[in-house]
């Protein structure tokens, strides 16, 4: 019985997370290709379907369990009355706790997996770490607030799900473009950084 309930809770999340990350990667590739086309005037690369399926696999294997676990844990610490529904303070607390406790390891694991498995970066850990400060700052600037407002302000379950999935799609698209971008900091090679080696005066 318990396994059946767990399966029923995970299956919808898995399906939605898989579809969201698949679509987000396509959108991310379009954005990256357009940026490259404007920069080089030669046109961007075509659709890398294998990359989209790998990104979707992350949604299936990781994000669905993350969503279930975070919702399960937060509902225990911040219970919601079935009669009154969620209040704005509770929604804000849930969103802030989710952003503080659950989002960082999920974001880092995605950036690392993308660098290592999709872009075949030998320094995937350092690459993911270099992206985290900017990604984390952007996430804190709006994600807790917009998630809380959508969770509290939209009363119709179907519309609420659409809104939350739309937010997730937008954020996943951003993450796929970040994961495909170069590292934001240079790594020292021997006694000099790459920048110093390339631009040092003769």
PDB file of C-alpha atoms in Angstrom:
ATOM      1  CA  UNK A   1       0.000   0.000   0.000  1.00  0.00           C
ATOM      2  CA  UNK A   2       2.756   2.421   0.962  1.00  0.00           C
ATOM      3  CA  UNK A   3       4.696   1.656  -2.219  1.00  0.00           C
ATOM      4  CA  UNK A   4       1.578   2.287  -4.287  1.00  0.00           C
ATOM      5  CA  UNK A   5       1.035   5.686  -2.663  1.00  0.00           C
ATOM      6  CA  UNK A   6       4.698   6.538  -3.209  1.00  0.00           C
ATOM      7  CA  UNK A   7       4.452   5.497  -6.863  1.00  0.00           C
ATOM      8  CA  UNK A   8       1.339   7.619  -7.364  1.00  0.00           C
ATOM      9  CA  UNK A   9       3.107  10.611  -5.801  1.00  0.00           C
ATOM     10  CA  UNK A  10       6.327  10.216  -7.791  1.00  0.00           C
ATOM     11  CA  UNK A  11       4.934   9.308 -11.227  1.00  0.00           C
ATOM     12  CA  UNK A  12       3.259  12.658 -12.011  1.00  0.00           C
ATOM     13  CA  UNK A  13       6.284  14.591 -10.762  1.00  0.00           C
ATOM     14  CA  UNK A  14       8.620  12.387 -12.815  1.00  0.00           C
ATOM     15  CA  UNK A  15       6.588  12.901 -15.968  1.00  0.00           C
ATOM     16  CA  UNK A  16       6.357  16.665 -15.510  1.00  0.00           C
ATOM     17  CA  UNK A  17      10.049  17.031 -14.551  1.00  0.00           C
ATOM     18  CA  UNK A  18      11.156  14.969 -17.547  1.00  0.00           C
ATOM     19  CA  UNK A  19       9.031  16.964 -19.987  1.00  0.00           C
ATOM     20  CA  UNK A  20      10.054  20.274 -18.395  1.00  0.00           C
ATOM     21  CA  UNK A  21      13.779  19.615 -18.641  1.00  0.00           C
ATOM     22  CA  UNK A  22      13.475  18.217 -22.168  1.00  0.00           C
ATOM     23  CA  UNK A  23      11.625  21.327 -23.356  1.00  0.00           C
ATOM     24  CA  UNK A  24      13.910  23.629 -21.364  1.00  0.00           C
ATOM     25  CA  UNK A  25      16.992  22.168 -22.999  1.00  0.00           C
ATOM     26  CA  UNK A  26      15.499  22.742 -26.454  1.00  0.00           C
ATOM     27  CA  UNK A  27      14.770  26.352 -25.494  1.00  0.00           C
ATOM     28  CA  UNK A  28      18.279  26.713 -24.069  1.00  0.00           C
ATOM     29  CA  UNK A  29      19.829  25.394 -27.274  1.00  0.00           C
ATOM     30  CA  UNK A  30      17.760  27.848 -29.328  1.00  0.00           C
ATOM     31  CA  UNK A  31      18.908  30.762 -27.139  1.00  0.00           C
ATOM     32  CA  UNK A  32      22.543  29.673 -27.297  1.00  0.00           C
ATOM     33  CA  UNK A  33      22.388  29.139 -31.082  1.00  0.00           C
ATOM     34  CA  UNK A  34      20.838  32.580 -31.606  1.00  0.00           C
ATOM     35  CA  UNK A  35      23.518  34.222 -29.462  1.00  0.00           C
ATOM     36  CA  UNK A  36      26.262  32.404 -31.347  1.00  0.00           C
ATOM     37  CA  UNK A  37      24.702  33.319 -34.687  1.00  0.00           C
ATOM     38  CA  UNK A  38      24.607  37.009 -33.758  1.00  0.00           C
ATOM     39  CA  UNK A  39      28.195  36.903 -32.527  1.00  0.00           C
ATOM     40  CA  UNK A  40      29.693  35.045 -35.495  1.00  0.00           C
ATOM     41  CA  UNK A  41      27.180  35.738 -38.308  1.00  0.00           C
ATOM     42  CA  UNK A  42      27.723  32.147 -39.463  1.00  0.00           C
ATOM     43  CA  UNK A  43      24.663  30.532 -37.907  1.00  0.00           C
ATOM     44  CA  UNK A  44      24.459  28.347 -34.817  1.00  0.00           C
ATOM     45  CA  UNK A  45      24.561  24.591 -34.524  1.00  0.00           C
ATOM     46  CA  UNK A  46      21.497  22.414 -35.043  1.00  0.00           C
ATOM     47  CA  UNK A  47      19.470  20.691 -32.378  1.00  0.00           C
ATOM     48  CA  UNK A  48      21.496  18.258 -30.272  1.00  0.00           C
ATOM     49  CA  UNK A  49      18.767  15.741 -29.508  1.00  0.00           C
ATOM     50  CA  UNK A  50      21.032  13.551 -27.377  1.00  0.00           C
ATOM     51  CA  UNK A  51      21.731  16.520 -25.102  1.00  0.00           C
ATOM     52  CA  UNK A  52      17.991  17.074 -24.652  1.00  0.00           C
ATOM     53  CA  UNK A  53      17.427  13.447 -23.712  1.00  0.00           C
ATOM     54  CA  UNK A  54      20.322  13.525 -21.241  1.00  0.00           C
ATOM     55  CA  UNK A  55      18.919  16.682 -19.678  1.00  0.00           C
ATOM     56  CA  UNK A  56      15.477  15.082 -19.503  1.00  0.00           C
ATOM     57  CA  UNK A  57      17.020  12.068 -17.758  1.00  0.00           C
ATOM     58  CA  UNK A  58      18.234  14.407 -15.023  1.00  0.00           C
ATOM     59  CA  UNK A  59      14.662  15.599 -14.568  1.00  0.00           C
ATOM     60  CA  UNK A  60      13.441  12.025 -14.371  1.00  0.00           C
ATOM     61  CA  UNK A  61      16.113  10.699 -12.039  1.00  0.00           C
ATOM     62  CA  UNK A  62      16.779  13.664  -9.752  1.00  0.00           C
ATOM     63  CA  UNK A  63      14.260  16.492  -9.952  1.00  0.00           C
ATOM     64  CA  UNK A  64      11.173  14.350  -9.403  1.00  0.00           C
ATOM     65  CA  UNK A  65      12.589  12.913  -6.176  1.00  0.00           C
ATOM     66  CA  UNK A  66      13.773  16.356  -5.123  1.00  0.00           C
ATOM     67  CA  UNK A  67      10.268  17.761  -5.593  1.00  0.00           C
ATOM     68  CA  UNK A  68       8.667  14.916  -3.657  1.00  0.00           C
ATOM     69  CA  UNK A  69      11.200  15.005  -0.807  1.00  0.00           C
ATOM     70  CA  UNK A  70      11.189  18.776  -0.389  1.00  0.00           C
ATOM     71  CA  UNK A  71       7.391  18.918  -0.434  1.00  0.00           C
ATOM     72  CA  UNK A  72       7.148  16.050   2.058  1.00  0.00           C
ATOM     73  CA  UNK A  73       9.666  17.579   4.484  1.00  0.00           C
ATOM     74  CA  UNK A  74       8.405  21.154   4.234  1.00  0.00           C
ATOM     75  CA  UNK A  75       4.790  20.093   4.719  1.00  0.00           C
ATOM     76  CA  UNK A  76       5.802  18.573   8.072  1.00  0.00           C
ATOM     77  CA  UNK A  77       7.531  21.723   9.290  1.00  0.00           C
ATOM     78  CA  UNK A  78       5.039  24.174   7.750  1.00  0.00           C
ATOM     79  CA  UNK A  79       1.658  22.409   7.814  1.00  0.00           C
ATOM     80  CA  UNK A  80      -1.210  23.799   5.786  1.00  0.00           C
ATOM     81  CA  UNK A  81      -4.805  23.738   6.957  1.00  0.00           C
ATOM     82  CA  UNK A  82      -7.006  21.880   4.488  1.00  0.00           C
ATOM     83  CA  UNK A  83      -9.904  24.178   5.297  1.00  0.00           C
ATOM     84  CA  UNK A  84      -8.151  27.544   5.252  1.00  0.00           C
ATOM     85  CA  UNK A  85      -5.542  26.734   2.631  1.00  0.00           C
ATOM     86  CA  UNK A  86      -2.007  28.059   2.584  1.00  0.00           C
ATOM     87  CA  UNK A  87      -1.356  31.528   4.005  1.00  0.00           C
ATOM     88  CA  UNK A  88       1.132  33.991   2.533  1.00  0.00           C
ATOM     89  CA  UNK A  89       3.560  33.770   5.513  1.00  0.00           C
ATOM     90  CA  UNK A  90       3.547  29.967   5.273  1.00  0.00           C
ATOM     91  CA  UNK A  91       4.070  30.123   1.515  1.00  0.00           C
ATOM     92  CA  UNK A  92       7.010  32.500   1.984  1.00  0.00           C
ATOM     93  CA  UNK A  93       8.550  30.307   4.686  1.00  0.00           C
ATOM     94  CA  UNK A  94       8.194  27.198   2.536  1.00  0.00           C
ATOM     95  CA  UNK A  95       9.708  28.917  -0.490  1.00  0.00           C
ATOM     96  CA  UNK A  96      12.616  30.379   1.502  1.00  0.00           C
ATOM     97  CA  UNK A  97      13.360  27.050   3.197  1.00  0.00           C
ATOM     98  CA  UNK A  98      13.239  25.263  -0.136  1.00  0.00           C
ATOM     99  CA  UNK A  99      15.621  27.774  -1.673  1.00  0.00           C
ATOM    100  CA  UNK A 100      18.010  27.587   1.273  1.00  0.00           C
ATOM    101  CA  UNK A 101      18.030  23.836   1.942  1.00  0.00           C
ATOM    102  CA  UNK A 102      17.044  21.966  -1.193  1.00  0.00           C
ATOM    103  CA  UNK A 103      17.841  24.179  -4.178  1.00  0.00           C
ATOM    104  CA  UNK A 104      21.649  24.542  -3.800  1.00  0.00           C
ATOM    105  CA  UNK A 105      22.512  20.807  -3.968  1.00  0.00           C
ATOM    106  CA  UNK A 106      20.002  20.306  -6.801  1.00  0.00           C
ATOM    107  CA  UNK A 107      21.424  23.231  -8.793  1.00  0.00           C
ATOM    108  CA  UNK A 108      25.014  22.187  -8.252  1.00  0.00           C
ATOM    109  CA  UNK A 109      24.299  18.576  -9.191  1.00  0.00           C
ATOM    110  CA  UNK A 110      22.647  19.728 -12.426  1.00  0.00           C
ATOM    111  CA  UNK A 111      25.528  22.030 -13.377  1.00  0.00           C
ATOM    112  CA  UNK A 112      28.052  19.334 -12.534  1.00  0.00           C
ATOM    113  CA  UNK A 113      26.192  16.572 -14.387  1.00  0.00           C
ATOM    114  CA  UNK A 114      25.732  18.804 -17.427  1.00  0.00           C
ATOM    115  CA  UNK A 115      29.416  19.743 -17.499  1.00  0.00           C
ATOM    116  CA  UNK A 116      30.651  16.196 -16.950  1.00  0.00           C
ATOM    117  CA  UNK A 117      28.184  14.068 -18.907  1.00  0.00           C
ATOM    118  CA  UNK A 118      26.867  16.370 -21.613  1.00  0.00           C
ATOM    119  CA  UNK A 119      29.694  18.823 -22.313  1.00  0.00           C
ATOM    120  CA  UNK A 120      32.468  16.377 -21.304  1.00  0.00           C
ATOM    121  CA  UNK A 121      34.308  18.935 -19.210  1.00  0.00           C
ATOM    122  CA  UNK A 122      37.307  17.408 -17.445  1.00  0.00           C
ATOM    123  CA  UNK A 123      37.054  20.092 -14.751  1.00  0.00           C
ATOM    124  CA  UNK A 124      33.303  19.727 -14.275  1.00  0.00           C
ATOM    125  CA  UNK A 125      33.413  20.218 -10.508  1.00  0.00           C
ATOM    126  CA  UNK A 126      35.315  23.503 -10.797  1.00  0.00           C
ATOM    127  CA  UNK A 127      33.106  24.640 -13.653  1.00  0.00           C
ATOM    128  CA  UNK A 128      29.944  24.001 -11.676  1.00  0.00           C
ATOM    129  CA  UNK A 129      31.431  25.697  -8.618  1.00  0.00           C
ATOM    130  CA  UNK A 130      32.371  28.779 -10.647  1.00  0.00           C
ATOM    131  CA  UNK A 131      28.759  29.210 -11.801  1.00  0.00           C
ATOM    132  CA  UNK A 132      27.157  28.823  -8.373  1.00  0.00           C
ATOM    133  CA  UNK A 133      27.595  32.360  -6.919  1.00  0.00           C
ATOM    134  CA  UNK A 134      25.884  34.099  -9.847  1.00  0.00           C
ATOM    135  CA  UNK A 135      23.192  31.423 -10.163  1.00  0.00           C
ATOM    136  CA  UNK A 136      22.496  31.469  -6.429  1.00  0.00           C
ATOM    137  CA  UNK A 137      22.270  35.249  -6.287  1.00  0.00           C
ATOM    138  CA  UNK A 138      19.820  35.329  -9.186  1.00  0.00           C
ATOM    139  CA  UNK A 139      17.738  32.542  -7.650  1.00  0.00           C
ATOM    140  CA  UNK A 140      17.405  34.355  -4.319  1.00  0.00           C
ATOM    141  CA  UNK A 141      16.475  37.600  -6.076  1.00  0.00           C
ATOM    142  CA  UNK A 142      13.128  36.325  -7.308  1.00  0.00           C
ATOM    143  CA  UNK A 143      12.432  32.574  -7.027  1.00  0.00           C
ATOM    144  CA  UNK A 144      11.228  32.423  -3.386  1.00  0.00           C
ATOM    145  CA  UNK A 145       8.935  35.406  -3.874  1.00  0.00           C
ATOM    146  CA  UNK A 146       7.382  34.378  -7.176  1.00  0.00           C
ATOM    147  CA  UNK A 147       6.921  30.784  -6.039  1.00  0.00           C
ATOM    148  CA  UNK A 148       5.312  31.907  -2.781  1.00  0.00           C
ATOM    149  CA  UNK A 149       2.954  34.323  -4.525  1.00  0.00           C
ATOM    150  CA  UNK A 150       1.925  31.708  -7.092  1.00  0.00           C
ATOM    151  CA  UNK A 151       1.439  29.059  -4.411  1.00  0.00           C
ATOM    152  CA  UNK A 152      -0.625  31.361  -2.203  1.00  0.00           C
ATOM    153  CA  UNK A 153      -2.397  33.608  -4.680  1.00  0.00           C
ATOM    154  CA  UNK A 154      -3.637  31.091  -7.247  1.00  0.00           C
ATOM    155  CA  UNK A 155      -6.489  29.093  -5.788  1.00  0.00           C
ATOM    156  CA  UNK A 156      -7.457  26.920  -8.761  1.00  0.00           C
ATOM    157  CA  UNK A 157      -5.325  23.739  -8.625  1.00  0.00           C
ATOM    158  CA  UNK A 158      -4.956  23.471 -12.394  1.00  0.00           C
ATOM    159  CA  UNK A 159      -3.893  27.094 -12.818  1.00  0.00           C
ATOM    160  CA  UNK A 160      -1.541  26.822  -9.860  1.00  0.00           C
ATOM    161  CA  UNK A 161       0.144  23.781 -11.394  1.00  0.00           C
ATOM    162  CA  UNK A 162       0.504  25.571 -14.730  1.00  0.00           C
ATOM    163  CA  UNK A 163       2.039  28.603 -13.042  1.00  0.00           C
ATOM    164  CA  UNK A 164       4.490  26.573 -10.964  1.00  0.00           C
ATOM    165  CA  UNK A 165       5.512  24.478 -13.970  1.00  0.00           C
ATOM    166  CA  UNK A 166       5.955  27.650 -16.020  1.00  0.00           C
ATOM    167  CA  UNK A 167       8.325  29.035 -13.382  1.00  0.00           C
ATOM    168  CA  UNK A 168      10.195  25.718 -13.324  1.00  0.00           C
ATOM    169  CA  UNK A 169      10.472  25.720 -17.116  1.00  0.00           C
ATOM    170  CA  UNK A 170      11.889  29.249 -17.185  1.00  0.00           C
ATOM    171  CA  UNK A 171      14.450  28.462 -14.498  1.00  0.00           C
ATOM    172  CA  UNK A 172      15.453  25.160 -16.112  1.00  0.00           C
ATOM    173  CA  UNK A 173      15.957  26.963 -19.427  1.00  0.00           C
ATOM    174  CA  UNK A 174      18.268  29.433 -17.709  1.00  0.00           C
ATOM    175  CA  UNK A 175      20.226  26.593 -16.075  1.00  0.00           C
ATOM    176  CA  UNK A 176      20.731  24.799 -19.393  1.00  0.00           C
ATOM    177  CA  UNK A 177      22.186  27.957 -20.934  1.00  0.00           C
ATOM    178  CA  UNK A 178      24.476  28.472 -17.933  1.00  0.00           C
ATOM    179  CA  UNK A 179      25.626  24.842 -18.073  1.00  0.00           C
ATOM    180  CA  UNK A 180      26.531  25.274 -21.746  1.00  0.00           C
ATOM    181  CA  UNK A 181      28.526  28.461 -21.135  1.00  0.00           C
ATOM    182  CA  UNK A 182      32.252  28.663 -20.311  1.00  0.00           C
ATOM    183  CA  UNK A 183      33.496  28.852 -16.762  1.00  0.00           C
ATOM    184  CA  UNK A 184      33.134  32.226 -15.085  1.00  0.00           C
ATOM    185  CA  UNK A 185      36.578  32.142 -13.524  1.00  0.00           C
ATOM    186  CA  UNK A 186      39.967  31.129 -14.835  1.00  0.00           C
ATOM    187  CA  UNK A 187      41.898  28.300 -13.249  1.00  0.00           C
ATOM    188  CA  UNK A 188      45.576  28.560 -12.545  1.00  0.00           C
ATOM    189  CA  UNK A 189      47.786  26.445 -14.770  1.00  0.00           C
ATOM    190  CA  UNK A 190      51.213  25.842 -13.184  1.00  0.00           C
ATOM    191  CA  UNK A 191      52.464  29.157 -11.758  1.00  0.00           C
ATOM    192  CA  UNK A 192      50.331  31.456 -13.924  1.00  0.00           C
ATOM    193  CA  UNK A 193      46.682  31.666 -14.756  1.00  0.00           C
ATOM    194  CA  UNK A 194      45.504  31.097 -18.323  1.00  0.00           C
ATOM    195  CA  UNK A 195      44.838  34.828 -18.607  1.00  0.00           C
ATOM    196  CA  UNK A 196      48.342  35.715 -17.462  1.00  0.00           C
ATOM    197  CA  UNK A 197      49.913  33.133 -19.772  1.00  0.00           C
ATOM    198  CA  UNK A 198      48.031  34.399 -22.826  1.00  0.00           C
ATOM    199  CA  UNK A 199      48.305  38.124 -22.239  1.00  0.00           C
ATOM    200  CA  UNK A 200      51.607  38.470 -20.384  1.00  0.00           C
ATOM    201  CA  UNK A 201      53.889  41.080 -21.978  1.00  0.00           C
ATOM    202  CA  UNK A 202      56.793  39.811 -24.061  1.00  0.00           C
TER     203      UNK A 202
END
